[in-house]
Tab-separated table of C-alpha atoms in Angstrom:
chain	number	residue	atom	x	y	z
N	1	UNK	CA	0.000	0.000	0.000
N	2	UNK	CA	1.251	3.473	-1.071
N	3	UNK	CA	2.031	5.505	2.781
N	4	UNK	CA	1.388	9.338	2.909
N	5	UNK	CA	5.218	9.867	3.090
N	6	UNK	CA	5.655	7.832	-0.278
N	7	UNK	CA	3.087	9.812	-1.690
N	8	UNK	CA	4.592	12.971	-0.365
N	9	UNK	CA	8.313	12.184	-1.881
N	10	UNK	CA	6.277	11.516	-5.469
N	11	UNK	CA	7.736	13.159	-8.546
N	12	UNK	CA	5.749	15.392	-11.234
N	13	UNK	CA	6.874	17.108	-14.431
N	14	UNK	CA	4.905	20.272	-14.734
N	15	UNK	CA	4.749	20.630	-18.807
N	16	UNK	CA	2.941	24.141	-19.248
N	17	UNK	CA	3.798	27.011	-22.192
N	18	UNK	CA	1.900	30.004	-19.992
N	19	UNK	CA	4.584	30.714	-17.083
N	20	UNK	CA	1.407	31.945	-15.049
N	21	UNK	CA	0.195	28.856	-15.268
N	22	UNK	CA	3.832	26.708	-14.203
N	23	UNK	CA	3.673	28.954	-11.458
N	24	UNK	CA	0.565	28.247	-10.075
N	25	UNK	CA	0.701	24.147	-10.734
N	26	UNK	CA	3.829	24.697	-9.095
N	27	UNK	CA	3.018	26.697	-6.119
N	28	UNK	CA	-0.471	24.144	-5.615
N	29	UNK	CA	1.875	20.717	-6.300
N	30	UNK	CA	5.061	21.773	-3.890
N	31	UNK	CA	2.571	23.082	-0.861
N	32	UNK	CA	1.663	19.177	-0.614
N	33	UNK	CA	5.290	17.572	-0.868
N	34	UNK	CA	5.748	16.722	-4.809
N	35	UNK	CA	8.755	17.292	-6.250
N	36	UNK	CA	8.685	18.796	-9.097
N	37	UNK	CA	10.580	19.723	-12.478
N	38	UNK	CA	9.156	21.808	-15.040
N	39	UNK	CA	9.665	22.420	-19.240
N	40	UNK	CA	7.871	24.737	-21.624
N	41	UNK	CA	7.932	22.338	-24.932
N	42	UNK	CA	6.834	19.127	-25.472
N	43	UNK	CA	10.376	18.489	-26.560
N	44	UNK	CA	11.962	19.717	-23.571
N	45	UNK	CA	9.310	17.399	-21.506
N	46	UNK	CA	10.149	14.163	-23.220
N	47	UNK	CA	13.879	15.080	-22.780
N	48	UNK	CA	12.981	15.420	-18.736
N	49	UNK	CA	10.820	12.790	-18.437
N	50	UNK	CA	14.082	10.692	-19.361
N	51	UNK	CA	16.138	12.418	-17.092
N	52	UNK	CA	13.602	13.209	-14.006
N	53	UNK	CA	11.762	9.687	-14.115
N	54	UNK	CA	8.650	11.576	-13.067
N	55	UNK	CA	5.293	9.462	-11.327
N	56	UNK	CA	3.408	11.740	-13.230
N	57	UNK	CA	3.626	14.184	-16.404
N	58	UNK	CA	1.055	17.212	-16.189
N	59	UNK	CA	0.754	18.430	-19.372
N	60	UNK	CA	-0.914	21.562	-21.618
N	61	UNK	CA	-2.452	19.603	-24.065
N	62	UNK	CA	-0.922	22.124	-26.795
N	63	UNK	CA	2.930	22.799	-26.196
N	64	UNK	CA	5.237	24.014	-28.779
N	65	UNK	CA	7.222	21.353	-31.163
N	66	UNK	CA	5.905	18.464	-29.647
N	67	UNK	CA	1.922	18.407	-28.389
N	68	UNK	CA	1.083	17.137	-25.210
N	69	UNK	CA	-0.950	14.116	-26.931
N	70	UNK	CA	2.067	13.642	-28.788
N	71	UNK	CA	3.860	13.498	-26.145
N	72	UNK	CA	1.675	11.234	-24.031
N	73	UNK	CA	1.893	8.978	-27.317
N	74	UNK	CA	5.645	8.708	-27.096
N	75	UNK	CA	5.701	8.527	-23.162
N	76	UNK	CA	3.194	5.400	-23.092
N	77	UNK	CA	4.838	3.997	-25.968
N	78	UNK	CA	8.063	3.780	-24.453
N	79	UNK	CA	8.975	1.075	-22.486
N	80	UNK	CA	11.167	2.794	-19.907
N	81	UNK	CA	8.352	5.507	-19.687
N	82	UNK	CA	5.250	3.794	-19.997
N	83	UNK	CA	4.279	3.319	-16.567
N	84	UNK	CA	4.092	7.177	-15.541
N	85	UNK	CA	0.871	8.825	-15.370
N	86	UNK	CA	0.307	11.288	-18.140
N	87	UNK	CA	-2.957	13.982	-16.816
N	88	UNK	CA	-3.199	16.103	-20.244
N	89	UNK	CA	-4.536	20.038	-19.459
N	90	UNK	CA	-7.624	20.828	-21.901
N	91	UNK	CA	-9.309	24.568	-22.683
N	92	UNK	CA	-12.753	24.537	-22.197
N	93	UNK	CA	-15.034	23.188	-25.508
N	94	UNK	CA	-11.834	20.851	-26.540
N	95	UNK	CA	-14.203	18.106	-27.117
N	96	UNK	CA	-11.835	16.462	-29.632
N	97	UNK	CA	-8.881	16.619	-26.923
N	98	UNK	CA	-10.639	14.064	-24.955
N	99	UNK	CA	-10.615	10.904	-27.649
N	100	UNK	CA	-7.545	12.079	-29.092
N	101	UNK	CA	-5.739	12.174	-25.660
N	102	UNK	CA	-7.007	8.701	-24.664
N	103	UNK	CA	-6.231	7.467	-28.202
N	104	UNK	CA	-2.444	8.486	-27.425
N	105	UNK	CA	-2.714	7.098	-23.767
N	106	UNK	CA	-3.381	9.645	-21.610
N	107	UNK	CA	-4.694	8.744	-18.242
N	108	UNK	CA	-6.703	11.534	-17.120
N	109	UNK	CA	-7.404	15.218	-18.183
N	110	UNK	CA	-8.760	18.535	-16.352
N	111	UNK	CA	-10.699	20.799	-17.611
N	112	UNK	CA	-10.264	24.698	-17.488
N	113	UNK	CA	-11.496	26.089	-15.199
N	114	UNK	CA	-11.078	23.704	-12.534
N	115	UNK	CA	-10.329	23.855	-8.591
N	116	UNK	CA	-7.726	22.628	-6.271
N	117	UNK	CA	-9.256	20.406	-4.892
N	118	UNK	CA	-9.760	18.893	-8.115
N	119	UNK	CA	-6.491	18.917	-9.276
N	120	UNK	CA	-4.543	17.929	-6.151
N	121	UNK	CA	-7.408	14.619	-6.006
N	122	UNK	CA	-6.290	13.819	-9.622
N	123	UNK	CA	-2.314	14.142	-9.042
N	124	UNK	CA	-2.586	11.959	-5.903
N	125	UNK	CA	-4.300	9.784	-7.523
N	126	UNK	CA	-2.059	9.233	-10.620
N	127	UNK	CA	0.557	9.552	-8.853
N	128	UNK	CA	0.014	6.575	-6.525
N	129	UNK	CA	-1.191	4.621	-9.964
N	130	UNK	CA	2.418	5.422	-11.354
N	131	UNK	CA	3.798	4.000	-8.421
N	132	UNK	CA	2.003	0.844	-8.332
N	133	UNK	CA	2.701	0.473	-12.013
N	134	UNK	CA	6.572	1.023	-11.106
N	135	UNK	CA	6.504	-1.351	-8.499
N	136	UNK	CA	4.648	-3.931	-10.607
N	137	UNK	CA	7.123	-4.157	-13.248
N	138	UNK	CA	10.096	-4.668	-11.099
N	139	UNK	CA	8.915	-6.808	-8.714
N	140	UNK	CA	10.750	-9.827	-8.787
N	141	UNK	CA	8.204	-12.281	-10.082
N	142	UNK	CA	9.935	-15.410	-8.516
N	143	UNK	CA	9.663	-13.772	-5.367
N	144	UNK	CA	7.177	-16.519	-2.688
N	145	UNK	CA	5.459	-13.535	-2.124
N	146	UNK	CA	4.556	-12.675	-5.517
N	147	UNK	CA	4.185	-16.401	-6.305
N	148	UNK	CA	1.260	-16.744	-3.442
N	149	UNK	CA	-0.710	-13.804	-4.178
N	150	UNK	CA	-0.609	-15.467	-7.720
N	151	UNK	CA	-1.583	-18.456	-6.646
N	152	UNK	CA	-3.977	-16.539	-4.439
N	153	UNK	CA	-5.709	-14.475	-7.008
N	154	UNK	CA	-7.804	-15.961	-10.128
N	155	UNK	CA	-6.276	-14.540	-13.433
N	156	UNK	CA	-9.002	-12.419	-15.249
N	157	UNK	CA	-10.011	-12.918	-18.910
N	158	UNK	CA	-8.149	-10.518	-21.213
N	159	UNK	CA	-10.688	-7.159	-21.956
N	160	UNK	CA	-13.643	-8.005	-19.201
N	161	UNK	CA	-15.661	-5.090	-17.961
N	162	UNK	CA	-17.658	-5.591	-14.947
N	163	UNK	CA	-20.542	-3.330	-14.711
N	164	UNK	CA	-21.872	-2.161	-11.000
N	165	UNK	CA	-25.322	-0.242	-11.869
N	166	UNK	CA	-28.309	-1.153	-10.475
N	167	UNK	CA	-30.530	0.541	-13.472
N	168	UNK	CA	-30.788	-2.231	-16.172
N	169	UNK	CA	-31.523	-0.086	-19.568
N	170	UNK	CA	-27.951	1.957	-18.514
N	171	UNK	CA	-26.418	-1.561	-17.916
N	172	UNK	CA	-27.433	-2.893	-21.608
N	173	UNK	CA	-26.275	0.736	-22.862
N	174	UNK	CA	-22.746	0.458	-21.471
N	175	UNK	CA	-22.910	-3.191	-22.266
N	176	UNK	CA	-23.740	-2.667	-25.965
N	177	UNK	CA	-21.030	0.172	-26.604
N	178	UNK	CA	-18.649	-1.271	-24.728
N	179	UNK	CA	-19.908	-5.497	-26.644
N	180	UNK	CA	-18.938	-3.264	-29.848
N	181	UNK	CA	-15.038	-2.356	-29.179
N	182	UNK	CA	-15.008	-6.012	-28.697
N	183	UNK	CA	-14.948	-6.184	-24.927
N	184	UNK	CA	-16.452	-9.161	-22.815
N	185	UNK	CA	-18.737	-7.536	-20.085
N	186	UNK	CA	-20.853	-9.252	-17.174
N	187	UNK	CA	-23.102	-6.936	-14.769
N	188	UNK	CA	-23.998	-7.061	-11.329
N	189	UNK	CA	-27.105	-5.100	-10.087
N	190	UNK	CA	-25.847	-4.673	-6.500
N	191	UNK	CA	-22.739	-5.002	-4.192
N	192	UNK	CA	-23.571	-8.408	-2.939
N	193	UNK	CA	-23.729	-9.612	-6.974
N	194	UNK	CA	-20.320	-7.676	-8.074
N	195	UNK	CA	-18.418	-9.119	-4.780
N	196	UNK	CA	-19.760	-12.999	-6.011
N	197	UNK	CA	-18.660	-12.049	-9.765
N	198	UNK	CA	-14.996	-11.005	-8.573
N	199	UNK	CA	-14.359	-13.192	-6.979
N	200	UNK	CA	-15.373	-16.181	-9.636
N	201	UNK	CA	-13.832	-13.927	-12.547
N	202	UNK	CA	-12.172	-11.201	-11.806
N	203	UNK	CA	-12.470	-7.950	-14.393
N	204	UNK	CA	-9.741	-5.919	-16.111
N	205	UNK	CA	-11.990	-3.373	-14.933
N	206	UNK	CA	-15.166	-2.363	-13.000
N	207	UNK	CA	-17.626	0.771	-14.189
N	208	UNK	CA	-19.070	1.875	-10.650
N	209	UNK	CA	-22.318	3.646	-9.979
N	210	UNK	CA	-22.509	5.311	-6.898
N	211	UNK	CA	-26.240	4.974	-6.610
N	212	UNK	CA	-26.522	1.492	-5.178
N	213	UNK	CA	-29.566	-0.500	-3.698
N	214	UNK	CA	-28.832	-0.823	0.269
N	215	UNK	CA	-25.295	0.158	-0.328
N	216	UNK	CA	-22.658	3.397	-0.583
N	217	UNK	CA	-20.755	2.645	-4.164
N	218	UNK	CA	-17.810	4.577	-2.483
N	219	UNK	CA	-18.072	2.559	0.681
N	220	UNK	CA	-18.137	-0.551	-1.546
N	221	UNK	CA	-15.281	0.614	-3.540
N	222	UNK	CA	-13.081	1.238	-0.460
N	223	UNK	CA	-13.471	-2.331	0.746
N	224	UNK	CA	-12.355	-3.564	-2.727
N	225	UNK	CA	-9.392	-1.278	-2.447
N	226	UNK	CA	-8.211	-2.218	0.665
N	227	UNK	CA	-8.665	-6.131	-0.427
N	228	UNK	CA	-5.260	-7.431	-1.514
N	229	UNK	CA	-6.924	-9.892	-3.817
N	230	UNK	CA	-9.241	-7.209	-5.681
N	231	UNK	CA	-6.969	-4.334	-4.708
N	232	UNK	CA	-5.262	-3.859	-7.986
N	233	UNK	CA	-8.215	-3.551	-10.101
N	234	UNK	CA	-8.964	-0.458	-11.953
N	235	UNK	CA	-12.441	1.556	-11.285
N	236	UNK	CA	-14.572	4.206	-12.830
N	237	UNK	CA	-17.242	5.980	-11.378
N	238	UNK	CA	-19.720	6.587	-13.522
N	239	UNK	CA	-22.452	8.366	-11.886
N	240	UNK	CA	-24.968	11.014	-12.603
N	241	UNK	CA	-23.630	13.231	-9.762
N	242	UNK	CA	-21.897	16.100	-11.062
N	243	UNK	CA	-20.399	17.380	-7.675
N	244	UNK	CA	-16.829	18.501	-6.758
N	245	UNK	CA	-16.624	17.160	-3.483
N	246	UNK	CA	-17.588	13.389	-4.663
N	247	UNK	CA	-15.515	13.661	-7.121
N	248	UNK	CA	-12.394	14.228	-4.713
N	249	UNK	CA	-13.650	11.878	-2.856
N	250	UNK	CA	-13.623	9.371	-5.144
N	251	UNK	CA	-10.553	9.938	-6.451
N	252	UNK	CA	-8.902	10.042	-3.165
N	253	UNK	CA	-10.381	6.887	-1.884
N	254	UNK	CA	-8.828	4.836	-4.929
N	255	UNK	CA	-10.735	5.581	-8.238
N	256	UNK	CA	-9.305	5.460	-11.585
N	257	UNK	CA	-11.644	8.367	-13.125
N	258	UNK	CA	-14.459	9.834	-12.634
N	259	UNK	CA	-17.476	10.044	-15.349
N	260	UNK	CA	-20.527	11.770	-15.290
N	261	UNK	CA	-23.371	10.256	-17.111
N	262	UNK	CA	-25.371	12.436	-19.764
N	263	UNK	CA	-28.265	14.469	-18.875
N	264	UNK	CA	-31.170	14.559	-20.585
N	265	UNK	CA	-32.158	18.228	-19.824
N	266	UNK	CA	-29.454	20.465	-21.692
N	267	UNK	CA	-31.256	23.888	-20.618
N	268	UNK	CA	-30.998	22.813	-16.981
N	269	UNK	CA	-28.248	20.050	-16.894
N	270	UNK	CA	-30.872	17.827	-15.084
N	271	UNK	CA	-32.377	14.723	-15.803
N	272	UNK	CA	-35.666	14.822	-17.852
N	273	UNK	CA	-39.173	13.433	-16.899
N	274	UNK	CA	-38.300	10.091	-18.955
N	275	UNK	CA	-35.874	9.260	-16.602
N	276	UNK	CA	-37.913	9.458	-13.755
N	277	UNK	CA	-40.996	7.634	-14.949
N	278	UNK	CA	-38.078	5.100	-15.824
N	279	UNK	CA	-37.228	4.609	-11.948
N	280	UNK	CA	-40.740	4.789	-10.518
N	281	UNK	CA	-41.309	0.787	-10.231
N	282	UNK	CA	-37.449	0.035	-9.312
N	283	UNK	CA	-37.016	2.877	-6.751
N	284	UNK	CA	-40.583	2.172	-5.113
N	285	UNK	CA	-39.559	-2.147	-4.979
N	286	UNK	CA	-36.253	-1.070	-3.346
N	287	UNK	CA	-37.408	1.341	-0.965
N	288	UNK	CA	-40.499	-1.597	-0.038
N	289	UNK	CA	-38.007	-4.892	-0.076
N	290	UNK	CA	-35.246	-2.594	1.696
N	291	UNK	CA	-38.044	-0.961	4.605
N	292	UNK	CA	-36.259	2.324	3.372
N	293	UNK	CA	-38.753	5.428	3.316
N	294	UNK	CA	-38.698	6.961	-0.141
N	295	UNK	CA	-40.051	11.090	-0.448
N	296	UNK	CA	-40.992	12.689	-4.035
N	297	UNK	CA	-41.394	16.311	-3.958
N	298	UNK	CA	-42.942	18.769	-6.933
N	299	UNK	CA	-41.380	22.147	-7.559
N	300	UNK	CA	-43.581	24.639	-9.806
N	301	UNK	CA	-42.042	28.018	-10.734
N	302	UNK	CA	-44.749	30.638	-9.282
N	303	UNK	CA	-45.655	33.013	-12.402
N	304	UNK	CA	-43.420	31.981	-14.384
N	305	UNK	CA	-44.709	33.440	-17.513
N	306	UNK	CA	-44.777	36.671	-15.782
N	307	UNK	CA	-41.276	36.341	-14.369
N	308	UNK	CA	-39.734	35.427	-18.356
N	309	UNK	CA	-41.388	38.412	-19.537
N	310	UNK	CA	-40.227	40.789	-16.939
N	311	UNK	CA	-36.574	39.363	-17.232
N	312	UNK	CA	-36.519	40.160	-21.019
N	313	UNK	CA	-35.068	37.858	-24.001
N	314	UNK	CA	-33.730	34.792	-22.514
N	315	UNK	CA	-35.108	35.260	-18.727
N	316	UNK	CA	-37.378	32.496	-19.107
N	317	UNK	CA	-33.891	29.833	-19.575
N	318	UNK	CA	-31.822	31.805	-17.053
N	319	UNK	CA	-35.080	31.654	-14.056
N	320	UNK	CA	-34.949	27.878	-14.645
N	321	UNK	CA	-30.990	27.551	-14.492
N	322	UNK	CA	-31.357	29.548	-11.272
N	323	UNK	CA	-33.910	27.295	-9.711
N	324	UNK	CA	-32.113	24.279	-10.930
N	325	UNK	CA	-28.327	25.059	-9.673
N	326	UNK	CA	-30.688	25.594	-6.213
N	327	UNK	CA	-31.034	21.954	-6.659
N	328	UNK	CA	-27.949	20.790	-7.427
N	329	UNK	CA	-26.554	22.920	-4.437
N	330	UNK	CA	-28.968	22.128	-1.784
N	331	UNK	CA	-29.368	18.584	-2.348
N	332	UNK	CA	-27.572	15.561	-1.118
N	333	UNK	CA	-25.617	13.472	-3.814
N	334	UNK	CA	-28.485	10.635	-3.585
N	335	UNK	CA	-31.058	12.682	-4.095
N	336	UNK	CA	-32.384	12.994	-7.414
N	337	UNK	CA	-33.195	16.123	-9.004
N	338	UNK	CA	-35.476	16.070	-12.385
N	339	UNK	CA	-37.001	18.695	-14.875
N	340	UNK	CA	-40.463	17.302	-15.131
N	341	UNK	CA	-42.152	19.911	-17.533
N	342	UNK	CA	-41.393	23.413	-18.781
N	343	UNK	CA	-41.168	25.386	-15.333
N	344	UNK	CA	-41.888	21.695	-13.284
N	345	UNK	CA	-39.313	19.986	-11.066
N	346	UNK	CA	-39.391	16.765	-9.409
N	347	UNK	CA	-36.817	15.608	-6.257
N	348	UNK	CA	-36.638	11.993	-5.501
N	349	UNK	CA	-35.638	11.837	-1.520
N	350	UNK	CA	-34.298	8.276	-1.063
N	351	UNK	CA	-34.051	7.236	2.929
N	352	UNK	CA	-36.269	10.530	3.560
N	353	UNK	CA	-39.890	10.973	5.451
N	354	UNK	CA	-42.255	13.137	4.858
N	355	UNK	CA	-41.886	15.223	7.567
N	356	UNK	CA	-38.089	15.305	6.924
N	357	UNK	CA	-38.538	16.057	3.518
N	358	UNK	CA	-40.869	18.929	4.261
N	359	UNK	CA	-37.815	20.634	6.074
N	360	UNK	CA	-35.916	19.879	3.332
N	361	UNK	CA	-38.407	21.343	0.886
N	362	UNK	CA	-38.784	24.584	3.354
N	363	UNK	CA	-35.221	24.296	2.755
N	364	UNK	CA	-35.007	24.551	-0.893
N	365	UNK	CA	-38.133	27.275	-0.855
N	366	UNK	CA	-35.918	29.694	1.203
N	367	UNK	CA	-32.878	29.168	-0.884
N	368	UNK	CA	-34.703	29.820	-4.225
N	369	UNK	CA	-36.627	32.902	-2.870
N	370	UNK	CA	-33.306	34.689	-2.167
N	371	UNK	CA	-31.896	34.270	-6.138
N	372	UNK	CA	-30.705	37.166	-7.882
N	373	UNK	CA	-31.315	36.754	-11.175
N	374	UNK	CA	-30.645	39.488	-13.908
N	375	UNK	CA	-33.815	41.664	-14.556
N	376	UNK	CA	-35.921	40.568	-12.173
N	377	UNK	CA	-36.327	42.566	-8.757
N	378	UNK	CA	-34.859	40.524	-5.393
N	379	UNK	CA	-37.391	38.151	-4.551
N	380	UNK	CA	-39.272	37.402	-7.299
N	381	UNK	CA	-38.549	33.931	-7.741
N	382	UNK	CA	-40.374	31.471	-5.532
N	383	UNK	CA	-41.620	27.935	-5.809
N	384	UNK	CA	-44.541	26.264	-4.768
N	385	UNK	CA	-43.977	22.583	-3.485
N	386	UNK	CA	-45.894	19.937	-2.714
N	387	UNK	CA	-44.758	16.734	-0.657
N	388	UNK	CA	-45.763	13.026	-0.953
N	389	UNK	CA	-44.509	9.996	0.304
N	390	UNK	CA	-44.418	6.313	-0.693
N	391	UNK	CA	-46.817	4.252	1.452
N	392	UNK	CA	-47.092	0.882	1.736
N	393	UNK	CA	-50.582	0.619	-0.772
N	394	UNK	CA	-48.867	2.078	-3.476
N	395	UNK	CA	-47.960	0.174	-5.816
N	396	UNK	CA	-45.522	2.031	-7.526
N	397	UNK	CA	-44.420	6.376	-7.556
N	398	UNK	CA	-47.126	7.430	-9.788
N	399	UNK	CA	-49.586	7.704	-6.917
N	400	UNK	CA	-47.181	9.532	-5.291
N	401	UNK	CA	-46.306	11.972	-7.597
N	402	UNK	CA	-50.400	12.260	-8.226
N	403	UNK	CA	-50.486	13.184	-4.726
N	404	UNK	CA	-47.335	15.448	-4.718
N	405	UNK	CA	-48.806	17.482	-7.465
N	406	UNK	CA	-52.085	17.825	-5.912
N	407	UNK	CA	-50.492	19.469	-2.776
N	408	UNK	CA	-48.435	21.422	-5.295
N	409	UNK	CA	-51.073	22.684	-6.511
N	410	UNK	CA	-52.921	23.306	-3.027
N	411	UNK	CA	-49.933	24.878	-2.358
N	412	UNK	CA	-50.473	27.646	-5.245
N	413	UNK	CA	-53.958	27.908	-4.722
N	414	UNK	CA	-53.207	28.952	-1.065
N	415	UNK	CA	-51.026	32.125	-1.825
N	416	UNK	CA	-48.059	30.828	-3.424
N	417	UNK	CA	-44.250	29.989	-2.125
N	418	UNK	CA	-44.926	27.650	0.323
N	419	UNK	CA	-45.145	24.086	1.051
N	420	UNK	CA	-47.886	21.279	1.122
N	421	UNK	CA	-47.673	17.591	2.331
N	422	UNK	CA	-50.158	15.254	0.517
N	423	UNK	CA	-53.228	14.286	2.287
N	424	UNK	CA	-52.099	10.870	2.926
N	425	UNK	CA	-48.534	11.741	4.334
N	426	UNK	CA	-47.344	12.015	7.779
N	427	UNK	CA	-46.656	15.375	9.182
């Protein structure tokens, strides 16, 4: 296991042409321990990486005479160099830098802008994958050690993907993309199923949702991470939470990358209604086989109409982006938020009561009431929200969102910006 002070005493080559930039990646990388070279052309870099031996190679993914794809190309297609982590820089919008730097064999890539946190999660973590790939090739394979933990440990089949995700249809999608670059794939629906298919074939690699029946995917991830036997086995999260923090955490607890799935709501960079109707029989099984209390709650825009004319061209997109980012900010990583119609939001509290979730929904009524949003005067943005909550004789969420949108509606009818629980919920 890589120690704090081995991570500490890890070595990265800080390729950058802006000197602003070498400064700063320089300034964020040597407050944690790294030690650190630098160059300012992707010639100069391959010359250093030679030289310096680095764990990991931060790189602009445009440098002068040599291009930082081009140089993760030659650095992962050297033997000598091949097992040091290449993290390639991008601009925002270079969609094309993505396949071409994973074509080349880059490992990982950030995004401008991004935050420290971000990019200290994503050196640590590449850096302690450089390591282990160091230590893997010169380990002497005669060793008895090395011998037992192969006689220990079931070889996996060459190119099998194990797929953690509980949602089937997103399971047959990965498997189907994934069936086509001509990779063998096997799914497991829960934690209990993925631990039984490790152990009687172990992957090449596992694709991780975080959003796991009766189980925390990070938790579950840990425990495979700190398993000698399973240890060693690369993992992406692929997850619809777009979030910072569980992204660092991710990373920091052992994950390879970190994906976020697609939305289907491009205005609002939320999930669409199809995606909830899509859960409404699996999440209201779970939460009855599991005893788990389940919450939805239904967000409508008050005057809308009225607020996108006052606002003036485009106020209409930028009041919903407003009351969506509330959302996203507000809201626990479990929870899901969905746009439901055109000024209509849906939250799915899983492991919430009603008369939690009504707090909550206070919560989110206060937070959206105090938006500033360009051409509208403070205040003018509330919600109305109604509250139901999955009951033993229903049979699946419709009835509760049917009850959830009557109290919605209650709610408007009643003066506006506030909250209603349904009649058949507990307050």
């Amino acid at each position: 296991m890589t120690t704090d002070n081995q991570m500490n005493q890890a070595k990265v080559l800080i390729a950058v042409r802006d000197e602003a930039a070498s400064n700063f990646f320089q300034a964020a990388l040597g407050g944690e321990g790294y030690r650190l070279e630098t160059a300012r052309t992707g010639r100069d870099a391959l010359e250093r990486t030679l030289a310096f031996m680095p764990d990991v190679v931060l790189a602009d993914a445009v440098l002068p005479e040599l291009s930082g794809t081009a140089l993760a190309g030659k650095i992962k297609g050297d033997p000598t160099t091949a097992p040091m982590s290449v993290l390639l820089v991008l601009e925002p919008g270079a969609a094309d830098g993505f396949a071409e730097g994973r074509a080349a064999g880059a490992d990982d890539f950030l995004v401008k802008p991004f935050t420290m946190e971000v990019l200290l999660a994503r050196v640590r973590s590449l850096a302690r994958l450089g390591q282990l790939q160091v230590r893997l090739r010169t380990a002497v394979t005669s060793h008895p050690a090395v011998q037992a933990d192969r006689r220990e440990r079931p070889a996996a089949r060459p190119g099998l993907v194990l797929i953690v995700e509980d949602d089937p249809h997103v399971a047959q999608v990965f498997g189907a993309v994934l069936g086509t670059g001509g990779y063998h794939v096997m799914s497991a629906p829960q934690a209990e199923a993925a631990d039984r298919q490790i152990a009687a074939d172990p992957p090449n690699l596992i694709l991780l949702d975080l959003m796991l029946p009766g189980a925390n995917g990070l938790e579950w991830m840990q425990g495979l991470k700190q398993n000698p036997l399973s240890r060693h086995i690369p993992v992406i999260i692929v997850t619809a939470i777009d979030d910072v923090k569980a992204k660092v955490a991710a990373l920091n607890m052992g994950a390879d990358d970190y994906l976020v799935k697609p939305v289907d709501d491009q205005q609002t960079g939320l999930y669409g209604r199809r995606y909830l109707e899509s859960l409404m029989v699996r999440d209201a099984a779970l939460s009855r086989q599991k005893g788990l209390p389940l919450t939805l709650l239904v967000l409508d825009v008050d005057r809308f109409t009225e607020l996108a004319a006052a606002a003036g061209p485009g106020g209409g997109d930028l009041v919903l982006k407003a009351v969506a980012d509330v959302l996203k900010t507000e809201l626990r990583g479990s929870d899901l938020a969905v746009r439901y119609g055109d000024d209509v939001f849906t939250v799915t509290l899983y492991g919430i009561y009603a008369n939690q979730a009504i707090i909550i929904a206070d919560r989110l009524r206060n937070r959206t009431q105090r938006l500033a949003v360009a051409g509208l005067a403070p205040g003018s943005v509330t919600v109305s929200i109604g509250v139901g909550e999955f009951t033993a004789a229903d049979n699946d969420l419709r009835t509760v969102l049917q009850r959830a949108e009557l109290a919605m509606r209650i709610a408007k009818s009643s003066g506006r910006n506030r909250v209603v629980a349904g009649s058949d919920d507990r307050t």
